[in-house]
């Protein structure tokens, strides 16, 4: 009898914010990076993509579909196709081992995704999107894959997506293999390891960034004279130091590395020909506000970081919430708003 079941699985994946930045690809097709990176997703973070994956022989043959926030998306791109192909191959291997399993690998896929954060606020995230897509299909196919194994697939959708398969403190090891088999994400510490950590987002601009990450990082690799030192020396040392700071819950060390690495990344952007400007005057005001907060406290209690756009993410310890939130009210003039600590908030970036 023909199988007319509609098989389904749902999952969520969080937005992640890098404190040691991914910038540069050694293989653009496989999204293999020139340096390792490390990100933070706070516990109870509420910026997520929710995705349901379904497959059925009832769906139109040969047509995989993806709906994001109610709008049909093109799934023919190489990145989405790579994810579908890899996941189907793993399911086919399972089906070959066990003939009793329903034949799902060849059925059309129907994917429905919703971001629970406003796309219009400039908080786009290919990271949460591809991580949720990969995990939902892996669950649908009942693959016995760990998050680290799935990170190899999510990376091919978007580099930073491999880090969104975990919460908490996550490293993406760049790996050395040409086929990307060792370019994987793993947990450095769970979010519960450092319950006092907080973050807020300063939404400086909701506008779409001028230079996409993929284009920008290729230009930096090709033209920046600062870039090689960052990739070969600066980041490897910082990855070790950051993991140590997180394990020791040493906020001052965490903050120092976070701010330095954001500045190093933006310095390489400025050193690109033609130069790439992601930070603007309001971003720089946020930097000065964090410097002032730390000077007033007499120690480092807050840290800024900026991705490929002008929005600031500020990390701080819960006990300093009043000082940090109060200081940022002064930066609000000229911005489109900010979102942040509702007890605990998570940051989102412009990917
Ligand atoms: C990061 N960014 O580590 C860095 C910091 C932006 C600045 O990962 O081409 O969207 O899909 O692999 O992952 C943005 O790059 O780029 C990014 P692709 P992605 O979070």
CSV table of C-alpha atoms and ligand atoms in Angstrom, one decimal:
chain,number,residue,atom,x,y,z
A,1,UNK,CA,0.0,0.0,0.0
A,2,UNK,CA,1.3,3.4,-0.9
A,3,UNK,CA,2.5,5.5,2.1
A,4,UNK,CA,0.4,8.6,2.2
A,5,UNK,CA,1.6,9.8,5.7
A,6,UNK,CA,2.6,13.4,6.2
A,7,UNK,CA,5.8,13.1,8.3
A,8,UNK,CA,6.7,16.2,10.4
A,9,UNK,CA,9.2,17.5,12.9
A,10,UNK,CA,9.6,20.9,14.4
A,11,UNK,CA,12.5,22.7,16.2
A,12,UNK,CA,13.9,26.1,17.1
A,13,UNK,CA,17.4,27.5,16.8
A,14,UNK,CA,18.7,30.7,18.4
A,15,UNK,CA,20.4,33.7,16.9
A,16,UNK,CA,24.1,33.8,18.0
A,17,UNK,CA,26.5,36.7,18.4
A,18,UNK,CA,30.2,36.1,17.7
A,19,UNK,CA,32.7,37.5,20.3
A,20,UNK,CA,35.6,36.2,18.2
A,21,UNK,CA,34.5,36.9,14.6
A,22,UNK,CA,34.3,34.7,11.5
A,23,UNK,CA,35.5,36.8,8.6
A,24,UNK,CA,37.1,35.2,5.6
A,25,UNK,CA,36.7,32.0,3.6
A,26,UNK,CA,39.4,29.7,2.4
A,27,UNK,CA,36.7,27.8,0.5
A,28,UNK,CA,33.6,29.8,-0.5
A,29,UNK,CA,31.7,26.8,-1.9
A,30,UNK,CA,31.9,24.8,1.4
A,31,UNK,CA,31.9,27.9,3.6
A,32,UNK,CA,35.3,26.9,5.1
A,33,UNK,CA,36.7,29.8,7.2
A,34,UNK,CA,40.1,31.3,7.4
A,35,UNK,CA,39.9,31.4,11.2
A,36,UNK,CA,38.0,29.8,14.0
A,37,UNK,CA,35.3,31.8,15.8
A,38,UNK,CA,33.4,31.8,19.1
A,39,UNK,CA,29.8,32.9,19.8
A,40,UNK,CA,27.5,33.5,22.7
A,41,UNK,CA,23.8,32.7,23.0
A,42,UNK,CA,22.3,33.4,26.4
A,43,UNK,CA,19.9,31.1,28.3
A,44,UNK,CA,16.3,31.8,27.6
A,45,UNK,CA,17.3,33.9,24.6
A,46,UNK,CA,14.1,34.8,22.9
A,47,UNK,CA,15.4,35.5,19.4
A,48,UNK,CA,14.8,32.3,17.5
A,49,UNK,CA,13.8,30.7,14.2
A,50,UNK,CA,11.0,28.1,14.6
A,51,UNK,CA,11.0,25.6,11.7
A,52,UNK,CA,8.7,22.7,10.8
A,53,UNK,CA,10.0,20.2,8.2
A,54,UNK,CA,7.5,17.9,6.5
A,55,UNK,CA,7.7,15.3,3.7
A,56,UNK,CA,5.0,13.2,2.0
A,57,UNK,CA,4.3,11.4,-1.2
A,58,UNK,CA,1.2,13.6,-1.3
A,59,UNK,CA,3.3,16.8,-1.9
A,60,UNK,CA,3.9,17.7,-5.6
A,61,UNK,CA,6.6,15.4,-6.9
A,62,UNK,CA,10.1,16.9,-7.2
A,63,UNK,CA,9.2,20.2,-5.6
A,64,UNK,CA,10.9,21.1,-2.3
A,65,UNK,CA,9.4,24.3,-0.8
A,66,UNK,CA,10.4,26.8,1.9
A,67,UNK,CA,8.1,29.4,3.4
A,68,UNK,CA,9.8,32.0,5.6
A,69,UNK,CA,7.5,34.3,7.6
A,70,UNK,CA,4.8,33.4,5.1
A,71,UNK,CA,6.7,34.2,2.0
A,72,UNK,CA,7.9,31.5,-0.5
A,73,UNK,CA,11.7,31.4,-0.8
A,74,UNK,CA,13.9,30.2,-3.6
A,75,UNK,CA,15.4,26.8,-2.6
A,76,UNK,CA,17.4,26.4,-5.8
A,77,UNK,CA,20.5,28.1,-4.4
A,78,UNK,CA,23.7,26.1,-3.9
A,79,UNK,CA,23.6,26.6,-0.1
A,80,UNK,CA,20.1,25.3,0.5
A,81,UNK,CA,20.6,22.5,-2.0
A,82,UNK,CA,23.8,21.4,-0.2
A,83,UNK,CA,21.9,21.1,3.1
A,84,UNK,CA,19.1,19.1,1.4
A,85,UNK,CA,21.5,16.9,-0.4
A,86,UNK,CA,23.6,16.1,2.7
A,87,UNK,CA,20.6,15.3,4.9
A,88,UNK,CA,19.0,13.2,2.2
A,89,UNK,CA,22.2,11.2,1.8
A,90,UNK,CA,22.3,10.4,5.6
A,91,UNK,CA,18.6,9.3,5.5
A,92,UNK,CA,19.3,7.1,2.4
A,93,UNK,CA,22.1,5.4,4.3
A,94,UNK,CA,19.7,4.7,7.2
A,95,UNK,CA,17.1,3.4,4.8
A,96,UNK,CA,19.6,1.1,3.1
A,97,UNK,CA,20.6,-0.4,6.5
A,98,UNK,CA,17.0,-0.9,7.6
A,99,UNK,CA,14.5,-1.8,4.8
A,100,UNK,CA,11.6,-1.4,7.3
A,101,UNK,CA,12.1,2.3,7.5
A,102,UNK,CA,9.7,4.5,5.5
A,103,UNK,CA,11.3,5.8,2.4
A,104,UNK,CA,11.5,9.5,3.2
A,105,UNK,CA,14.6,10.6,1.5
A,106,UNK,CA,13.0,10.8,-1.9
A,107,UNK,CA,9.8,12.5,-0.8
A,108,UNK,CA,9.4,16.2,-1.5
A,109,UNK,CA,10.2,18.5,1.5
A,110,UNK,CA,7.9,21.2,2.7
A,111,UNK,CA,9.7,23.6,5.2
A,112,UNK,CA,7.9,26.3,7.1
A,113,UNK,CA,10.0,28.8,9.1
A,114,UNK,CA,9.1,31.8,11.3
A,115,UNK,CA,11.5,34.2,13.0
A,116,UNK,CA,10.1,35.5,16.3
A,117,UNK,CA,12.2,38.7,16.0
A,118,UNK,CA,11.3,41.5,13.6
A,119,UNK,CA,13.2,41.1,10.3
A,120,UNK,CA,12.4,44.8,9.7
A,121,UNK,CA,14.5,45.7,12.7
A,122,UNK,CA,17.6,44.7,10.9
A,123,UNK,CA,18.0,41.6,12.9
A,124,UNK,CA,18.2,39.2,10.0
A,125,UNK,CA,19.7,35.9,10.8
A,126,UNK,CA,20.8,33.3,8.3
A,127,UNK,CA,22.5,31.6,11.3
A,128,UNK,CA,19.3,30.7,13.2
A,129,UNK,CA,17.5,30.0,9.9
A,130,UNK,CA,19.9,27.4,8.5
A,131,UNK,CA,20.5,25.9,11.9
A,132,UNK,CA,16.8,25.4,12.4
A,133,UNK,CA,16.3,24.1,8.9
A,134,UNK,CA,19.0,21.5,9.2
A,135,UNK,CA,17.9,20.3,12.7
A,136,UNK,CA,14.2,20.1,11.6
A,137,UNK,CA,15.1,17.9,8.6
A,138,UNK,CA,17.5,15.8,10.7
A,139,UNK,CA,14.7,15.2,13.2
A,140,UNK,CA,12.2,14.5,10.4
A,141,UNK,CA,14.6,11.9,9.1
A,142,UNK,CA,15.4,10.6,12.6
A,143,UNK,CA,19.1,10.9,12.0
A,144,UNK,CA,21.3,9.8,14.9
A,145,UNK,CA,23.5,12.9,14.4
A,146,UNK,CA,25.0,15.0,17.2
A,147,UNK,CA,24.8,18.8,17.0
A,148,UNK,CA,28.5,18.8,16.1
A,149,UNK,CA,27.8,16.4,13.2
A,150,UNK,CA,24.9,18.6,12.0
A,151,UNK,CA,27.1,21.7,12.2
A,152,UNK,CA,29.1,20.4,9.3
A,153,UNK,CA,25.9,20.6,7.2
A,154,UNK,CA,24.5,23.8,8.6
A,155,UNK,CA,27.9,25.5,7.9
A,156,UNK,CA,27.3,24.9,4.2
A,157,UNK,CA,24.0,26.9,4.4
A,158,UNK,CA,25.7,29.8,6.2
A,159,UNK,CA,29.0,29.8,8.0
A,160,UNK,CA,27.7,31.2,11.3
A,161,UNK,CA,24.7,28.8,11.3
A,162,UNK,CA,27.0,26.0,12.5
A,163,UNK,CA,27.2,27.8,15.9
A,164,UNK,CA,23.4,28.1,16.2
A,165,UNK,CA,23.0,24.4,16.7
A,166,UNK,CA,24.0,25.0,20.3
A,167,UNK,CA,23.1,27.5,23.0
A,168,UNK,CA,25.6,29.0,25.3
A,169,UNK,CA,29.3,29.4,24.4
A,170,UNK,CA,30.2,27.8,21.1
A,171,UNK,CA,33.4,27.5,19.1
A,172,UNK,CA,33.6,26.9,15.4
A,173,UNK,CA,36.9,25.2,14.7
A,174,UNK,CA,38.1,26.2,11.3
A,175,UNK,CA,39.6,22.8,10.6
A,176,UNK,CA,42.2,22.0,8.0
A,177,UNK,CA,40.7,19.3,5.8
A,178,UNK,CA,40.0,20.3,2.2
A,179,UNK,CA,36.6,18.6,2.3
A,180,UNK,CA,35.5,20.5,5.4
A,181,UNK,CA,35.0,17.3,7.5
A,182,UNK,CA,36.7,18.9,10.5
A,183,UNK,CA,35.3,22.4,10.2
A,184,UNK,CA,32.8,21.9,13.0
A,185,UNK,CA,31.1,23.6,16.0
A,186,UNK,CA,31.2,22.4,19.6
A,187,UNK,CA,30.1,23.6,23.0
A,188,UNK,CA,32.7,25.4,25.1
A,189,UNK,CA,30.2,25.9,28.0
A,190,UNK,CA,26.4,25.8,28.4
A,191,UNK,CA,24.6,29.1,29.0
A,192,UNK,CA,23.9,27.9,32.6
A,193,UNK,CA,27.6,27.9,33.2
A,194,UNK,CA,27.5,31.8,33.5
A,195,UNK,CA,24.0,32.7,34.6
A,196,UNK,CA,24.9,36.3,35.3
A,197,UNK,CA,25.8,37.1,31.7
A,198,UNK,CA,23.4,39.6,30.0
A,199,UNK,CA,23.3,41.3,26.6
A,200,UNK,CA,21.4,44.1,25.1
A,201,UNK,CA,21.0,45.2,21.5
A,202,UNK,CA,21.2,48.8,20.4
A,203,UNK,CA,19.3,48.9,17.1
A,204,UNK,CA,21.2,51.7,15.4
A,205,UNK,CA,19.7,51.1,12.0
A,206,UNK,CA,17.1,48.8,10.5
A,207,UNK,CA,18.4,49.4,7.0
A,208,UNK,CA,19.9,46.4,5.1
A,209,UNK,CA,23.7,46.6,5.1
A,210,UNK,CA,25.4,47.9,2.0
A,211,UNK,CA,27.9,45.1,1.6
A,212,UNK,CA,26.9,41.5,2.3
A,213,UNK,CA,29.0,39.4,4.6
A,214,UNK,CA,30.0,37.0,1.8
A,215,UNK,CA,31.1,39.8,-0.6
A,216,UNK,CA,32.7,41.8,2.2
A,217,UNK,CA,34.8,38.9,3.6
A,218,UNK,CA,36.0,37.9,0.1
A,219,UNK,CA,37.1,41.5,-0.6
A,220,UNK,CA,38.9,41.6,2.8
A,221,UNK,CA,40.8,38.4,2.1
A,222,UNK,CA,41.8,39.6,-1.3
A,223,UNK,CA,42.9,43.1,-0.4
A,224,UNK,CA,43.6,43.7,3.3
A,225,UNK,CA,47.2,43.7,4.5
A,226,UNK,CA,46.1,43.5,8.1
A,227,UNK,CA,44.0,40.4,7.5
A,228,UNK,CA,46.8,37.7,7.4
A,229,UNK,CA,48.0,38.7,10.9
A,230,UNK,CA,44.5,38.6,12.2
A,231,UNK,CA,43.7,35.1,10.8
A,232,UNK,CA,47.1,33.5,11.5
A,233,UNK,CA,48.2,35.0,14.8
A,234,UNK,CA,45.6,37.2,16.5
A,235,UNK,CA,42.6,35.0,16.4
A,236,UNK,CA,44.2,31.7,17.3
A,237,UNK,CA,45.6,33.2,20.5
A,238,UNK,CA,42.3,34.9,21.2
A,239,UNK,CA,40.4,31.6,20.8
A,240,UNK,CA,42.5,30.0,23.5
A,241,UNK,CA,42.3,33.1,25.8
A,242,UNK,CA,38.5,33.4,25.3
A,243,UNK,CA,37.8,29.8,26.1
A,244,UNK,CA,39.9,30.2,29.3
A,245,UNK,CA,38.0,33.5,30.2
A,246,UNK,CA,34.7,31.7,29.7
A,247,UNK,CA,35.6,28.7,31.7
A,248,UNK,CA,36.9,30.9,34.6
A,249,UNK,CA,33.9,33.3,34.3
A,250,UNK,CA,36.4,36.1,34.1
A,251,UNK,CA,34.2,39.0,32.8
A,252,UNK,CA,37.1,41.5,32.4
A,253,UNK,CA,39.1,39.1,30.3
A,254,UNK,CA,36.0,38.1,28.3
A,255,UNK,CA,35.1,41.8,27.7
A,256,UNK,CA,38.6,42.8,26.8
A,257,UNK,CA,38.9,40.1,24.1
A,258,UNK,CA,35.4,40.7,22.8
A,259,UNK,CA,36.0,44.5,22.3
A,260,UNK,CA,39.5,43.9,20.8
A,261,UNK,CA,38.2,41.3,18.4
A,262,UNK,CA,35.3,43.5,17.2
A,263,UNK,CA,37.7,46.3,16.6
A,264,UNK,CA,40.2,44.1,14.8
A,265,UNK,CA,37.4,42.8,12.5
A,266,UNK,CA,36.3,46.3,11.7
A,267,UNK,CA,39.9,47.5,11.2
A,268,UNK,CA,40.2,44.8,8.6
A,269,UNK,CA,37.0,46.0,7.0
A,270,UNK,CA,38.4,49.5,6.9
A,271,UNK,CA,41.6,48.1,5.4
A,272,UNK,CA,39.7,46.5,2.6
A,273,UNK,CA,39.8,48.1,-0.9
A,274,UNK,CA,37.4,49.8,-1.4
A,275,UNK,CA,36.9,50.2,2.4
A,276,UNK,CA,33.9,48.7,4.1
A,277,UNK,CA,32.2,50.8,6.8
A,278,UNK,CA,29.8,48.8,8.9
A,279,UNK,CA,30.0,51.0,12.1
A,280,UNK,CA,28.6,54.5,11.9
A,281,UNK,CA,28.6,57.6,14.2
A,282,UNK,CA,26.0,56.1,16.5
A,283,UNK,CA,28.0,52.8,16.7
A,284,UNK,CA,31.0,54.9,17.8
A,285,UNK,CA,28.9,56.7,20.4
A,286,UNK,CA,28.0,53.3,21.8
A,287,UNK,CA,31.7,52.4,22.0
A,288,UNK,CA,32.3,55.6,23.9
A,289,UNK,CA,29.3,54.9,26.2
A,290,UNK,CA,30.8,51.5,27.1
A,291,UNK,CA,34.2,53.1,27.7
A,292,UNK,CA,32.5,55.7,30.0
A,293,UNK,CA,30.6,53.0,31.9
A,294,UNK,CA,33.8,51.1,32.5
A,295,UNK,CA,35.7,54.2,33.5
A,296,UNK,CA,33.0,55.2,36.0
A,297,UNK,CA,32.9,51.7,37.5
A,298,UNK,CA,36.7,51.6,37.8
A,299,UNK,CA,36.7,48.2,36.2
A,300,UNK,CA,35.4,46.5,33.1
A,301,UNK,CA,31.7,45.8,33.5
A,302,UNK,CA,30.5,46.1,29.9
A,303,UNK,CA,31.7,45.0,26.5
A,304,UNK,CA,30.6,46.0,23.0
A,305,UNK,CA,30.7,44.1,19.8
A,306,UNK,CA,29.5,44.9,16.2
A,307,UNK,CA,28.9,42.5,13.4
A,308,UNK,CA,28.5,43.4,9.7
A,309,UNK,CA,26.3,46.3,10.4
A,310,UNK,CA,26.0,49.3,12.8
A,311,UNK,CA,23.9,47.7,15.6
A,312,UNK,CA,25.7,47.2,18.9
A,313,UNK,CA,25.5,44.3,21.2
A,314,UNK,CA,26.6,45.0,24.7
A,315,UNK,CA,27.5,42.3,27.2
A,316,UNK,CA,27.4,43.0,30.9
A,317,UNK,CA,27.0,41.2,34.2
A,318,UNK,CA,23.6,41.2,35.8
A,319,UNK,CA,24.7,43.2,38.9
A,320,UNK,CA,25.6,46.1,36.7
A,321,UNK,CA,22.3,46.3,34.8
A,322,UNK,CA,21.2,49.7,36.2
A,323,UNK,CA,24.5,51.3,35.2
A,324,UNK,CA,24.6,49.9,31.7
A,325,UNK,CA,21.0,50.4,30.8
A,326,UNK,CA,21.0,53.9,32.3
A,327,UNK,CA,24.1,55.0,30.3
A,328,UNK,CA,22.5,53.7,27.1
A,329,UNK,CA,19.5,56.0,27.4
A,330,UNK,CA,21.9,58.8,26.6
A,331,UNK,CA,23.0,57.2,23.4
A,332,UNK,CA,19.4,56.8,22.2
A,333,UNK,CA,19.1,60.2,20.4
A,334,UNK,CA,19.5,59.6,16.7
A,335,UNK,CA,18.8,55.9,16.9
A,336,UNK,CA,15.7,54.0,15.8
A,337,UNK,CA,15.4,52.4,19.2
A,338,UNK,CA,16.9,49.7,21.3
A,339,UNK,CA,15.9,46.4,22.7
A,340,UNK,CA,17.4,44.7,25.6
A,341,UNK,CA,17.3,43.4,29.0
A,342,UNK,CA,13.9,42.1,30.0
A,343,UNK,CA,15.4,40.3,32.9
A,344,UNK,CA,17.6,38.5,30.4
A,345,UNK,CA,17.8,39.4,26.8
A,346,UNK,CA,19.7,38.2,23.9
A,347,UNK,CA,21.4,40.1,21.1
A,348,UNK,CA,20.8,39.7,17.4
A,349,UNK,CA,23.0,41.0,14.6
A,350,UNK,CA,22.9,41.8,11.0
A,351,UNK,CA,24.3,38.8,9.2
B,1,LIG,C1,30.3,36.1,12.8
B,1,LIG,N1,29.7,37.4,10.7
B,1,LIG,O1,31.2,35.4,13.2
B,1,LIG,C2,30.7,37.2,11.7
B,1,LIG,C3,31.0,38.5,12.3
B,1,LIG,C4,29.5,38.8,10.5
B,1,LIG,C5,30.5,39.5,11.3
B,1,LIG,O2,29.3,35.3,10.4
B,1,LIG,O3,28.8,33.7,3.8
B,1,LIG,O4,26.3,35.2,7.2
B,1,LIG,O5,26.8,32.8,5.0
B,1,LIG,O6,29.1,32.1,5.6
B,1,LIG,O7,27.7,33.5,8.3
B,1,LIG,C6,28.3,36.7,8.8
B,1,LIG,O8,28.6,35.8,7.9
B,1,LIG,O9,28.4,34.4,6.1
B,1,LIG,C7,29.1,36.4,10.0
B,1,LIG,P1,28.2,33.2,5.1
B,1,LIG,P2,27.6,34.6,7.4
B,1,LIG,O10,29.1,36.0,13.2
